[in-house]
Tab-separated table of C-alpha atoms in Angstrom:
chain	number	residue	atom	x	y	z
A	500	UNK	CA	189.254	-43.826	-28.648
A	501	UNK	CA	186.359	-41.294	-28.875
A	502	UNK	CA	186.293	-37.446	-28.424
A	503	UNK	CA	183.209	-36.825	-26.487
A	504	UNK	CA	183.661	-33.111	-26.038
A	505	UNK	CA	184.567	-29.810	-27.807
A	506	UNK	CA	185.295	-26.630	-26.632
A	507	UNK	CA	186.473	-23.775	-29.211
A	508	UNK	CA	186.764	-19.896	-28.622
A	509	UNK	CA	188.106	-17.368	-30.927
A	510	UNK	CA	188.809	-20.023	-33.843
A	511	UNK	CA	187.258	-18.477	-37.243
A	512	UNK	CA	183.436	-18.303	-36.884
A	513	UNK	CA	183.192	-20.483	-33.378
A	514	UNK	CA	184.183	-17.599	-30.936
A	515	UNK	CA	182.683	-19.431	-27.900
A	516	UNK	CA	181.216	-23.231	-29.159
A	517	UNK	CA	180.724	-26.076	-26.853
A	518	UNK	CA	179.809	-29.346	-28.134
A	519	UNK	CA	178.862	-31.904	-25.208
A	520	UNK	CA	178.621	-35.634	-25.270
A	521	UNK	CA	179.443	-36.038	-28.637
A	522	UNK	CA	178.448	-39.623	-30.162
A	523	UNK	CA	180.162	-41.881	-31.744
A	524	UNK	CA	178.461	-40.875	-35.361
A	525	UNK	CA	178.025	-37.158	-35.482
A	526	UNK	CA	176.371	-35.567	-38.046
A	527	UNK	CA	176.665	-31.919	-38.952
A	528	UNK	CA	173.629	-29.842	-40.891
A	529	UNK	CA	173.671	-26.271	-41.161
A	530	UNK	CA	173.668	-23.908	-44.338
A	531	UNK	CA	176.824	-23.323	-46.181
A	532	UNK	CA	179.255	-20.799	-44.623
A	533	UNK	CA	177.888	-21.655	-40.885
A	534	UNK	CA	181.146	-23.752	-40.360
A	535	UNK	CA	181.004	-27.269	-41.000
A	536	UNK	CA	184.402	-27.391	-42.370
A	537	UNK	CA	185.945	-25.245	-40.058
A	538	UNK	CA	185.132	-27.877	-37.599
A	539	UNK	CA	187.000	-30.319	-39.480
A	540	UNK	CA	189.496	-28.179	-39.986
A	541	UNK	CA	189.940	-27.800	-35.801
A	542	UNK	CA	191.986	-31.563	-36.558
A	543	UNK	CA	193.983	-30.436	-39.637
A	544	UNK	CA	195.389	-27.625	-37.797
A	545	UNK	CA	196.383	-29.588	-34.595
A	546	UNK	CA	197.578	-32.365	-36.737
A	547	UNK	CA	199.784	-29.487	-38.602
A	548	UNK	CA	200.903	-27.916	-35.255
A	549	UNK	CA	202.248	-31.028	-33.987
A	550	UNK	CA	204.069	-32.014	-36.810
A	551	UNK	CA	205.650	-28.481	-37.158
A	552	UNK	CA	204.597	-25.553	-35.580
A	553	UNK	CA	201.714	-23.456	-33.998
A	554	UNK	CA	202.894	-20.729	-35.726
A	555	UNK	CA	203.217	-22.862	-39.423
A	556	UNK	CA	200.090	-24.324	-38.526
A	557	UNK	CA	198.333	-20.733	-38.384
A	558	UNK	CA	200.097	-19.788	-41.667
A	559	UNK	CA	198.851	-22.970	-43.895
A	560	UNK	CA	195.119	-21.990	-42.637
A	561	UNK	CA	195.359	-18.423	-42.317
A	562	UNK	CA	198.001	-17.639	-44.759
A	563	UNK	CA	200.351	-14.585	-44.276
A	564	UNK	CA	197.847	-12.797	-41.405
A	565	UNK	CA	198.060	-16.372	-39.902
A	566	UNK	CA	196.913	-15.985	-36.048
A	567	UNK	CA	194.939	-12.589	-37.275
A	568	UNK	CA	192.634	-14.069	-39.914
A	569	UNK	CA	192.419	-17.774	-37.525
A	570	UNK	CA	191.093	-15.643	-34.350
A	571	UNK	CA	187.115	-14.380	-34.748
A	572	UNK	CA	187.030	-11.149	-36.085
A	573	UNK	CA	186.332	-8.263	-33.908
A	574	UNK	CA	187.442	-10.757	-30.573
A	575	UNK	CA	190.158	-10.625	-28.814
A	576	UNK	CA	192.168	-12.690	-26.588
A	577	UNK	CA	193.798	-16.262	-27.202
A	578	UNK	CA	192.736	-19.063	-29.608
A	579	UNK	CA	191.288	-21.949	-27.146
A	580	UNK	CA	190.974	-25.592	-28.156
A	581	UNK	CA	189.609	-27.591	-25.741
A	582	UNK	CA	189.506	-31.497	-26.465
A	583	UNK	CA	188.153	-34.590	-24.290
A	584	UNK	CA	188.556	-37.893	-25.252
A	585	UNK	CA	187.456	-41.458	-24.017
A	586	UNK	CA	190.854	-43.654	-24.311
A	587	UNK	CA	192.686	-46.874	-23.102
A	588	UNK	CA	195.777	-45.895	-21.677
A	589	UNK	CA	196.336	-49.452	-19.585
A	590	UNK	CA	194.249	-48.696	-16.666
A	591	UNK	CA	191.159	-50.670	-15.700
A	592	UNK	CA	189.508	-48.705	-17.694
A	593	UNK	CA	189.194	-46.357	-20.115
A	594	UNK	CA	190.268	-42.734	-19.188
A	595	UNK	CA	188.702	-39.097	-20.087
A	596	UNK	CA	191.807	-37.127	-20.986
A	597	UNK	CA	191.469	-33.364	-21.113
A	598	UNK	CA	193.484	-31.458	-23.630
A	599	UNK	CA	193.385	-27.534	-23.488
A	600	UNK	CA	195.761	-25.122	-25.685
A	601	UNK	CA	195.211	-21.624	-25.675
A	602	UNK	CA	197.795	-19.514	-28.337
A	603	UNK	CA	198.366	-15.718	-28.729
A	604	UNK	CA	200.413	-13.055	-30.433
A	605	UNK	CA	203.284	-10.516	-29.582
A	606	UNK	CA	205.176	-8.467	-31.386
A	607	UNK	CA	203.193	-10.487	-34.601
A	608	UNK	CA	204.925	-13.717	-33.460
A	609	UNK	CA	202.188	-16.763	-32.322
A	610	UNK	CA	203.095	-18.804	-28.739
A	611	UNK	CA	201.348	-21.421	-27.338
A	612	UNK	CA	200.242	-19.068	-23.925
A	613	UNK	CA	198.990	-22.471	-22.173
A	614	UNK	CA	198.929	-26.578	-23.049
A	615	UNK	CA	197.523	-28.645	-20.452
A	616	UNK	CA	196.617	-32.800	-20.134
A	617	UNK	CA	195.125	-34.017	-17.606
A	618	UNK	CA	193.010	-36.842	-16.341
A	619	UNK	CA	191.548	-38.353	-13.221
A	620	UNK	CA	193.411	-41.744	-11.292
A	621	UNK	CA	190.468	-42.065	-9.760
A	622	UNK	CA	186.046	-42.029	-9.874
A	623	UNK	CA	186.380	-38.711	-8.141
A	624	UNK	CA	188.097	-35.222	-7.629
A	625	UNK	CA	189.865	-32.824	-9.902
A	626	UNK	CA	191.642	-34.393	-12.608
A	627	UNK	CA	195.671	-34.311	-12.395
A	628	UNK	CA	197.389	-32.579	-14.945
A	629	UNK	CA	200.067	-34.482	-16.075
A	630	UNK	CA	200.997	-31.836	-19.040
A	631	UNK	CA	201.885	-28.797	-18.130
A	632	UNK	CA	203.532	-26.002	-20.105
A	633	UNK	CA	203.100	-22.084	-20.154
A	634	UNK	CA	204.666	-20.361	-23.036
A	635	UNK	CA	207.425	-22.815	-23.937
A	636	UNK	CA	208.426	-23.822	-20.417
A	637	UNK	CA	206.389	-26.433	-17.973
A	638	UNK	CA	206.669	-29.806	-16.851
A	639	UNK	CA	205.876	-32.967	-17.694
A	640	UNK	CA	205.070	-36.239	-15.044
A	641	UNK	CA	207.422	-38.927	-15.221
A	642	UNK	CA	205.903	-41.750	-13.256
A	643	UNK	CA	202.322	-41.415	-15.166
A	644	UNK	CA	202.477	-45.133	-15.828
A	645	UNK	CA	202.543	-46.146	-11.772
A	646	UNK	CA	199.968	-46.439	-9.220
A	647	UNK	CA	200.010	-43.331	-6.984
A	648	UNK	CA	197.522	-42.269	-4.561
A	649	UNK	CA	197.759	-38.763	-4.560
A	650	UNK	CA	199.230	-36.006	-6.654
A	651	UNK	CA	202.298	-34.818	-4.176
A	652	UNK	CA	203.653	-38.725	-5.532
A	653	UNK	CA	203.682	-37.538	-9.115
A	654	UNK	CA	207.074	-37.058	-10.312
A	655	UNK	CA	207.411	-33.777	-12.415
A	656	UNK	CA	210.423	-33.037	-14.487
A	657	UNK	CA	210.664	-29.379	-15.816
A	658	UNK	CA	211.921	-28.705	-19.287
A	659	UNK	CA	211.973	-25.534	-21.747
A	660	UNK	CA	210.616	-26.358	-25.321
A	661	UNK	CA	213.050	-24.830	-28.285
A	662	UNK	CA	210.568	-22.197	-29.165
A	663	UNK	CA	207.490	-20.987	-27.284
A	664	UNK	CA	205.787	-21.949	-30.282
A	665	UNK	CA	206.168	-25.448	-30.088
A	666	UNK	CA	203.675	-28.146	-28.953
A	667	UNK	CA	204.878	-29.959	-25.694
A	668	UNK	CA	202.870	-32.929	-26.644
A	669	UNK	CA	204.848	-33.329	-29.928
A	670	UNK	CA	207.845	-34.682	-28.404
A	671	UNK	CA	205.690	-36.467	-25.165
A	672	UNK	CA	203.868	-38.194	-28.004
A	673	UNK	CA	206.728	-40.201	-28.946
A	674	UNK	CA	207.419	-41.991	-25.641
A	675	UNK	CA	205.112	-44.874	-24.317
A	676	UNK	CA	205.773	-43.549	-20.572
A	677	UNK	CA	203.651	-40.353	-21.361
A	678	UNK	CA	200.583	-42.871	-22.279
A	679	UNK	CA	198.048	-40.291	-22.369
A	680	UNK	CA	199.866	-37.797	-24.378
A	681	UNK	CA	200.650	-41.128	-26.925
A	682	UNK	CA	196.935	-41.933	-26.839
A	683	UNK	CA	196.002	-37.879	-28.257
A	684	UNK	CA	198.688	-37.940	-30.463
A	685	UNK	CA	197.368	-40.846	-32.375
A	686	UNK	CA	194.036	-39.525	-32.620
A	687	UNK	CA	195.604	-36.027	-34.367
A	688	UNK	CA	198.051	-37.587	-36.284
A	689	UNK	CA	195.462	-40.293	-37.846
A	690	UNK	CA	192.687	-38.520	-38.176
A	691	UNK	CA	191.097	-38.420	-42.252
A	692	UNK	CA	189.143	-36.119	-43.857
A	693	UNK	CA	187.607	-37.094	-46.415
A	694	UNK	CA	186.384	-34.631	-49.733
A	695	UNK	CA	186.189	-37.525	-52.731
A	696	UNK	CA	186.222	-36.401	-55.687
A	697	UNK	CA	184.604	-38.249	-58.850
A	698	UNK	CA	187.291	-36.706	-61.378
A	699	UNK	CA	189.682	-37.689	-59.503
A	700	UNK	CA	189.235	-41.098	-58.971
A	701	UNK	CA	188.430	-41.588	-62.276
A	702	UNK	CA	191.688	-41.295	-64.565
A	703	UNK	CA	194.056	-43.960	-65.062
A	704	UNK	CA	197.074	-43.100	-62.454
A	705	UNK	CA	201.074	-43.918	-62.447
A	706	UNK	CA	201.610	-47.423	-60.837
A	707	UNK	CA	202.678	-47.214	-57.237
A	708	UNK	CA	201.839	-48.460	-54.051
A	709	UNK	CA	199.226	-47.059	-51.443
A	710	UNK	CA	197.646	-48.517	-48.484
A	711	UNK	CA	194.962	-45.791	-47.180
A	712	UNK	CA	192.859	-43.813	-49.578
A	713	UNK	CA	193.706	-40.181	-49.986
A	714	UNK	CA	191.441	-37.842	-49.025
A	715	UNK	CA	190.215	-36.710	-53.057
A	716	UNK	CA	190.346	-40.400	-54.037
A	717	UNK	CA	192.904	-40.128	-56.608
A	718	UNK	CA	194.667	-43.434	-55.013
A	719	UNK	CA	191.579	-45.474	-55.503
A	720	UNK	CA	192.855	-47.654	-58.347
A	721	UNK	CA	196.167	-48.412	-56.073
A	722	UNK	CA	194.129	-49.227	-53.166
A	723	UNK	CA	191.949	-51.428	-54.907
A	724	UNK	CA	195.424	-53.522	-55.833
A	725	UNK	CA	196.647	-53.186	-52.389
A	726	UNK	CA	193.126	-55.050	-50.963
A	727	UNK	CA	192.902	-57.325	-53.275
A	728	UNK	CA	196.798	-58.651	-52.939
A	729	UNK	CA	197.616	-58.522	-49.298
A	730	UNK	CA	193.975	-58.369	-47.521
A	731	UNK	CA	191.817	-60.643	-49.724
A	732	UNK	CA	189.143	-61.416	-47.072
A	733	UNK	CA	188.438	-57.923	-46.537
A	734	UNK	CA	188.489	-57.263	-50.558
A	735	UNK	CA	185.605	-60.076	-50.509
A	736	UNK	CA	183.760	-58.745	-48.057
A	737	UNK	CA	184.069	-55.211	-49.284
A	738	UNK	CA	183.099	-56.515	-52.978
A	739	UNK	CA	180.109	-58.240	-51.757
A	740	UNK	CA	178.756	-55.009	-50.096
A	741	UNK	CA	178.943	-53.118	-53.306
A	742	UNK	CA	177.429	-55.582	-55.203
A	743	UNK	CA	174.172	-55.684	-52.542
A	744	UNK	CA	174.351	-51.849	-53.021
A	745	UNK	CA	175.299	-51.423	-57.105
A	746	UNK	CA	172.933	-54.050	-59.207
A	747	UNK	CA	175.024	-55.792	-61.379
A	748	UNK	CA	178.660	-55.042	-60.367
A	749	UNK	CA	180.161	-58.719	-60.236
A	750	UNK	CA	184.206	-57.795	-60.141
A	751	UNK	CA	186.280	-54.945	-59.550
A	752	UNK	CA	189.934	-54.967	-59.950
A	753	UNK	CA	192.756	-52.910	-60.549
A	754	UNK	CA	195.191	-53.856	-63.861
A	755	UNK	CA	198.996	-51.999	-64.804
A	756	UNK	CA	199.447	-51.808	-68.026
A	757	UNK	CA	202.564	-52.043	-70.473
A	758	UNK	CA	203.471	-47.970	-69.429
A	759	UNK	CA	203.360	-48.416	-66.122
A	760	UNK	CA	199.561	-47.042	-65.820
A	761	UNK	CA	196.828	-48.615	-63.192
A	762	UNK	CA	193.557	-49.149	-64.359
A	763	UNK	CA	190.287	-49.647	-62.277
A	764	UNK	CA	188.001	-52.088	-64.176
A	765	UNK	CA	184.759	-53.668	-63.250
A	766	UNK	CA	182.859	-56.095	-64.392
A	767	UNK	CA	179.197	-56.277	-65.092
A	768	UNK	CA	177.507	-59.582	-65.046
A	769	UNK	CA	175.769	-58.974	-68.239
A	770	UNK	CA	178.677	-58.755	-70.123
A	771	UNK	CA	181.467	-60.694	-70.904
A	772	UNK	CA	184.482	-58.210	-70.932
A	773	UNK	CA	184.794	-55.826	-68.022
A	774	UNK	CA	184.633	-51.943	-68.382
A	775	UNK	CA	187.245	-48.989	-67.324
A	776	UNK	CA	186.388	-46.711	-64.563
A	777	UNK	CA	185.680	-43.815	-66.583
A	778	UNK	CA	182.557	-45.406	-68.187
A	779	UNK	CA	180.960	-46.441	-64.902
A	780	UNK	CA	178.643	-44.221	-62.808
A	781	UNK	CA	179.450	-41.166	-60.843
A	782	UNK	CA	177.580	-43.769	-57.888
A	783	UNK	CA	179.178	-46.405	-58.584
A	784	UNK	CA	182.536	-44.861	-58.044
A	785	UNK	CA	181.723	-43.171	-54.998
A	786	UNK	CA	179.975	-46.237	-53.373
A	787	UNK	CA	183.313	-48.130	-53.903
A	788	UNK	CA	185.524	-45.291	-52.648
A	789	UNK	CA	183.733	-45.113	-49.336
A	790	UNK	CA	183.639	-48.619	-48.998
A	791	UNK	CA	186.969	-49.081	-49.270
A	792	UNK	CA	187.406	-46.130	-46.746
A	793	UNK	CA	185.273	-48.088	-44.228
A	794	UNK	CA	186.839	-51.544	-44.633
A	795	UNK	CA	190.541	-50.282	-44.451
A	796	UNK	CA	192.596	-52.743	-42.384
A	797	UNK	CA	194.173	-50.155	-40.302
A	798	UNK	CA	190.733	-47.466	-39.772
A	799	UNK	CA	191.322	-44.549	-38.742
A	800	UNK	CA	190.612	-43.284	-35.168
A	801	UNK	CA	188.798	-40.233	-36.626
A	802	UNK	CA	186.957	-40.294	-39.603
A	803	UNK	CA	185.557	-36.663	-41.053
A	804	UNK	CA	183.535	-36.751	-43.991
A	805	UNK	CA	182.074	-33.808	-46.366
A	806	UNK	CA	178.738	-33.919	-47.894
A	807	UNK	CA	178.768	-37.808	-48.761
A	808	UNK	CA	175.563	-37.944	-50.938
A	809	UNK	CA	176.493	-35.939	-54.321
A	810	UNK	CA	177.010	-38.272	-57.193
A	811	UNK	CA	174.849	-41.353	-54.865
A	812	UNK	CA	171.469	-41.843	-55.575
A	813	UNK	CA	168.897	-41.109	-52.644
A	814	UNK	CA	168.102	-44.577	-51.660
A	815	UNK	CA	171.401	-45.588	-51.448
A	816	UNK	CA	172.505	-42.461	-48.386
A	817	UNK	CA	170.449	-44.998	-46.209
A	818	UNK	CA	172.962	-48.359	-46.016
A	819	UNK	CA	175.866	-45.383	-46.334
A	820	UNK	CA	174.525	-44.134	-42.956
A	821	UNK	CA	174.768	-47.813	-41.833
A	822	UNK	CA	177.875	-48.317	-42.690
A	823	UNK	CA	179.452	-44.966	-41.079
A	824	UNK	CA	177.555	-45.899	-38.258
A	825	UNK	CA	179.209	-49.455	-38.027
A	826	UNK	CA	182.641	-48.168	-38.493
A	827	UNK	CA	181.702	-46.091	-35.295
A	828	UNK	CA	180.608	-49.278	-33.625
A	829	UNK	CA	183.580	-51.205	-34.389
A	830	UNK	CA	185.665	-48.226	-32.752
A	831	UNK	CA	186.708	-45.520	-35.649
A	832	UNK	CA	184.792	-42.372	-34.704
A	833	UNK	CA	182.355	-40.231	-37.676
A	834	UNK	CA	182.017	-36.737	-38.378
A	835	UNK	CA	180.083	-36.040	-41.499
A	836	UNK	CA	178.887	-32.597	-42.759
A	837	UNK	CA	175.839	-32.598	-45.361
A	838	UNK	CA	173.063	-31.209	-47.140
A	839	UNK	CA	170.810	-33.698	-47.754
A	840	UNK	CA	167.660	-34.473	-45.949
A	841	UNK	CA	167.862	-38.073	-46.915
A	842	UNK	CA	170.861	-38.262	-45.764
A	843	UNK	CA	169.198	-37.092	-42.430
A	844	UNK	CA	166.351	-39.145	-42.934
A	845	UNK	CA	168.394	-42.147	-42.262
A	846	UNK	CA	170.291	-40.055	-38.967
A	847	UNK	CA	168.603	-40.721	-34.853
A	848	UNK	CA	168.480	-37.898	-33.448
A	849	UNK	CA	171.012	-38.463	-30.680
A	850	UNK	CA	173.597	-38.436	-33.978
A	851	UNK	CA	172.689	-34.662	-34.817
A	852	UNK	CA	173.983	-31.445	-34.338
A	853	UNK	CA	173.433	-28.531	-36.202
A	854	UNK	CA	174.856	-24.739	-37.041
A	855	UNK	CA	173.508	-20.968	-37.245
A	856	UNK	CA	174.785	-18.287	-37.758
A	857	UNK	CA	173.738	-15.578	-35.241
A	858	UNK	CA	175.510	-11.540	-35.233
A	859	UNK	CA	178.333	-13.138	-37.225
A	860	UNK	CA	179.274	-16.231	-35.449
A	861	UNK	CA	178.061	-19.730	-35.089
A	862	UNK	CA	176.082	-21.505	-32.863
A	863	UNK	CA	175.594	-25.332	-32.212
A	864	UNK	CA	172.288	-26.882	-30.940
A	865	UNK	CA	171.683	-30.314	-30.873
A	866	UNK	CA	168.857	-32.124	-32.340
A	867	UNK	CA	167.747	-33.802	-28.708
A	868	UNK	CA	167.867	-30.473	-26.951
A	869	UNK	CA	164.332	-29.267	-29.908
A	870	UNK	CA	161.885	-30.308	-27.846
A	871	UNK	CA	159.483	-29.871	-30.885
A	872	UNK	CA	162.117	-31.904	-33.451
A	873	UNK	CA	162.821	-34.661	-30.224
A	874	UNK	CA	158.686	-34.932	-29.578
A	875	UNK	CA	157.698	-35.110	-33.609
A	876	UNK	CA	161.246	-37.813	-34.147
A	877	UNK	CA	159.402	-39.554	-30.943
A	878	UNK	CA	155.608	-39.939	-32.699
A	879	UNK	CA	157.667	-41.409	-36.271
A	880	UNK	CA	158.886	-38.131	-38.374
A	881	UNK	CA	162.136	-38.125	-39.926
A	882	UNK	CA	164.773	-36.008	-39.505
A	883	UNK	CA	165.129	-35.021	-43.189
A	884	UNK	CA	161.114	-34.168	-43.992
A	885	UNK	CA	161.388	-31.970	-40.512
A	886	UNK	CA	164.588	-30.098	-42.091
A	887	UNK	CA	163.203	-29.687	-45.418
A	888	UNK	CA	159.884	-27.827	-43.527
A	889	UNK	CA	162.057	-25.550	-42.212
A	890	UNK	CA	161.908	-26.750	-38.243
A	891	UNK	CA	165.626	-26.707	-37.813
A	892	UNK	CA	165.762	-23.083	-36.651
A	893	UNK	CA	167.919	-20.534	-38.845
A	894	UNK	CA	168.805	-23.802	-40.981
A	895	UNK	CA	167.677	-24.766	-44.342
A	896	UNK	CA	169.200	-27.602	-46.261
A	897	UNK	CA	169.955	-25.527	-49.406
């Protein structure tokens, strides 16, 4: 499952973005406040939407203004989210499912003015829309699951949501015989964003049980245990990488104590008792974190990342690049935001993307579409030494 386009208008600084053919590692430059994050949090607030509300899902970004401070200042019109993504919904092949919501106010109340899914059957013509609803009232096809010729065989059923701020696809998402409305609502409700935190991580935590890490890292101790106890291969593998990466390092493990307290200790092989997390390197923690983020048994479909380097040493953003870029491979898509041009320096430029600010709003170019960054990348330069001289237009990594 991969999202290979993006369409926003109206949300927070994107008032008309489009981002095209999006890889499966996507990295995001751009100075602060040009909206990195707010990209990210495009997911959050359709992951919050579908588990309550458009209109809570406006209030937990926006707070009380809600729909006023989400829309682009000075615009007007609708929100618009417009999502493609590359999934297996038991066809031949893999399917590019359109997902479009546009939502508006009246009388200060948000509604969901238009949600639509569709997808071609076929190699050709306009996609079907299978999805249909217009301000808490549409239809939905029935027989999506068998082979029709042509769109007069679908069979549509018409229903009226409770509230015209409700997402259709939150109920469609539970059933198996609306596959492609099951295949986006795994994506949103799985996605992870990621913002680790060192002092987090770091401090001994209540015992407990947790099988993904959290997105500060405060679970790290607990996920540690869960690796090493139920998925020992991949706790192997994953402590074999960090020891490549951390000289040294010869054991990590996770001990409760007496008071019901987990511990993260590790074990350096030039000493004979191992050490507590809070006397180990800010790297060293961090390395372990994302590697356990990477190697989870159950990887998320979308992965978005902020500003991975602080607290790792330069040379080590290169194998962290690998390894986001193999948890594309193996199917778990990559967003990361950062600021560091060696970071970049270890980033093709098919994999970049970067924002500007321009009259107030923000602009996406990719780094193929330079023809001075694509011919310098072309005769050897780096990505990160052509940042740092300033060649990204209106983009400095500061």
């Amino acid at each position: 499952m991969k999202i290979e386009y993006i369409r926003l208008k109206n949300f927070r600084a994107f008032q008309d973005v489009t981002l095209k053919d999006i890889p499966a590692f996507c990295v995001l430059v751009g100075a602060n406040g040009t909206g990195k994050s707010t990209l990210f949090s495009v997911f959050g607030f359709l992951r919050d939407a579908m588990s309550t509300n458009v209109s809570a899902a406006l209030a937990r970004l926006g707070g009380s203004r809600g729909f006023q401070e989400v829309r682009s200042r000075g615009s007007q019109g609708p929100i618009e989210i417009e999502l493609k993504i590359r999934a297996d919904i038991g066809r031949s092949r893999s399917s590019l499912i359109t997902y479009e919501i546009a939502i508006d106010e009246q009388d200060g109340r948000a509604y969901v003015d238009h949600e639509v899914l569709k997808y071609r059957r076929g190699s050709s013509g306009q996609p079907w829309h299978f999805i249909d609803f217009r301000r808490g009232s549409g239809s939905a096809v029935t027989n999506e699951m068998e082979s029709v010729s042509d769109a007069t065989q679908l069979h549509r059923e018409d229903q009226v949501l409770r509230s015209p701020d409700i997402l259709a696809i939150k109920g469609l998402a539970q059933f198996e015989r609306f596959p492609a409305a099951v295949a986006l609502g795994k994506l949103i409700e799985n996605w992870h964003l990621s913002d680790f935190h060192i002092s987090r991580a770091r401090p001994e935590q209540e015992a407990g049980y947790a099988e993904h890490l959290s997105r500060e890292g405060e679970n790290l101790a607990l996920v540690v245990e869960y690796l090493h106890n139920r998925h020992p291969k991949i706790f192997r593998d994953l402590l074999g990488r960090l020891r490549s990466r951390i000289p040294g390092i010869t054991q990590v493990e996770s001990k409760t104590t007496e008071e019901g307290r987990v511990l993260l200790k590790f074990q350096d092989g030039a000493f004979e008792d191992p050490f507590l997390a809070r006397f180990v390197s800010d790297g060293t923690i961090k390395m372990l974190a994302y590697l356990v983020l990477l190697y989870d048994p159950a990887p998320h479909p979308l992965l978005c990342v902020e500003e991975p380097e602080n607290q790792l040493y330069p040379s080590l953003l290169w194998n962290l690049a690998e390894e986001f870029r193999s948890y594309a491979v193996r199917g778990g898509q990559v967003f990361v935001s950062t600021h560091s041009p060696d970071f970049l320096n270890a980033i093709e430029i098919d994999e970049v993307f970067w924002l500007s600010k321009q009259k107030g709003y923000t602009q996406i170019k990719r780094g193929r579409d330079d023809q001075q960054i694509a011919a310098l990348v072309a005769e050897g330069d780096q990505l990160g030494y052509l940042w740092s001289q300033g060649l990204f237009e209106q983009v400095h990594p500061k």
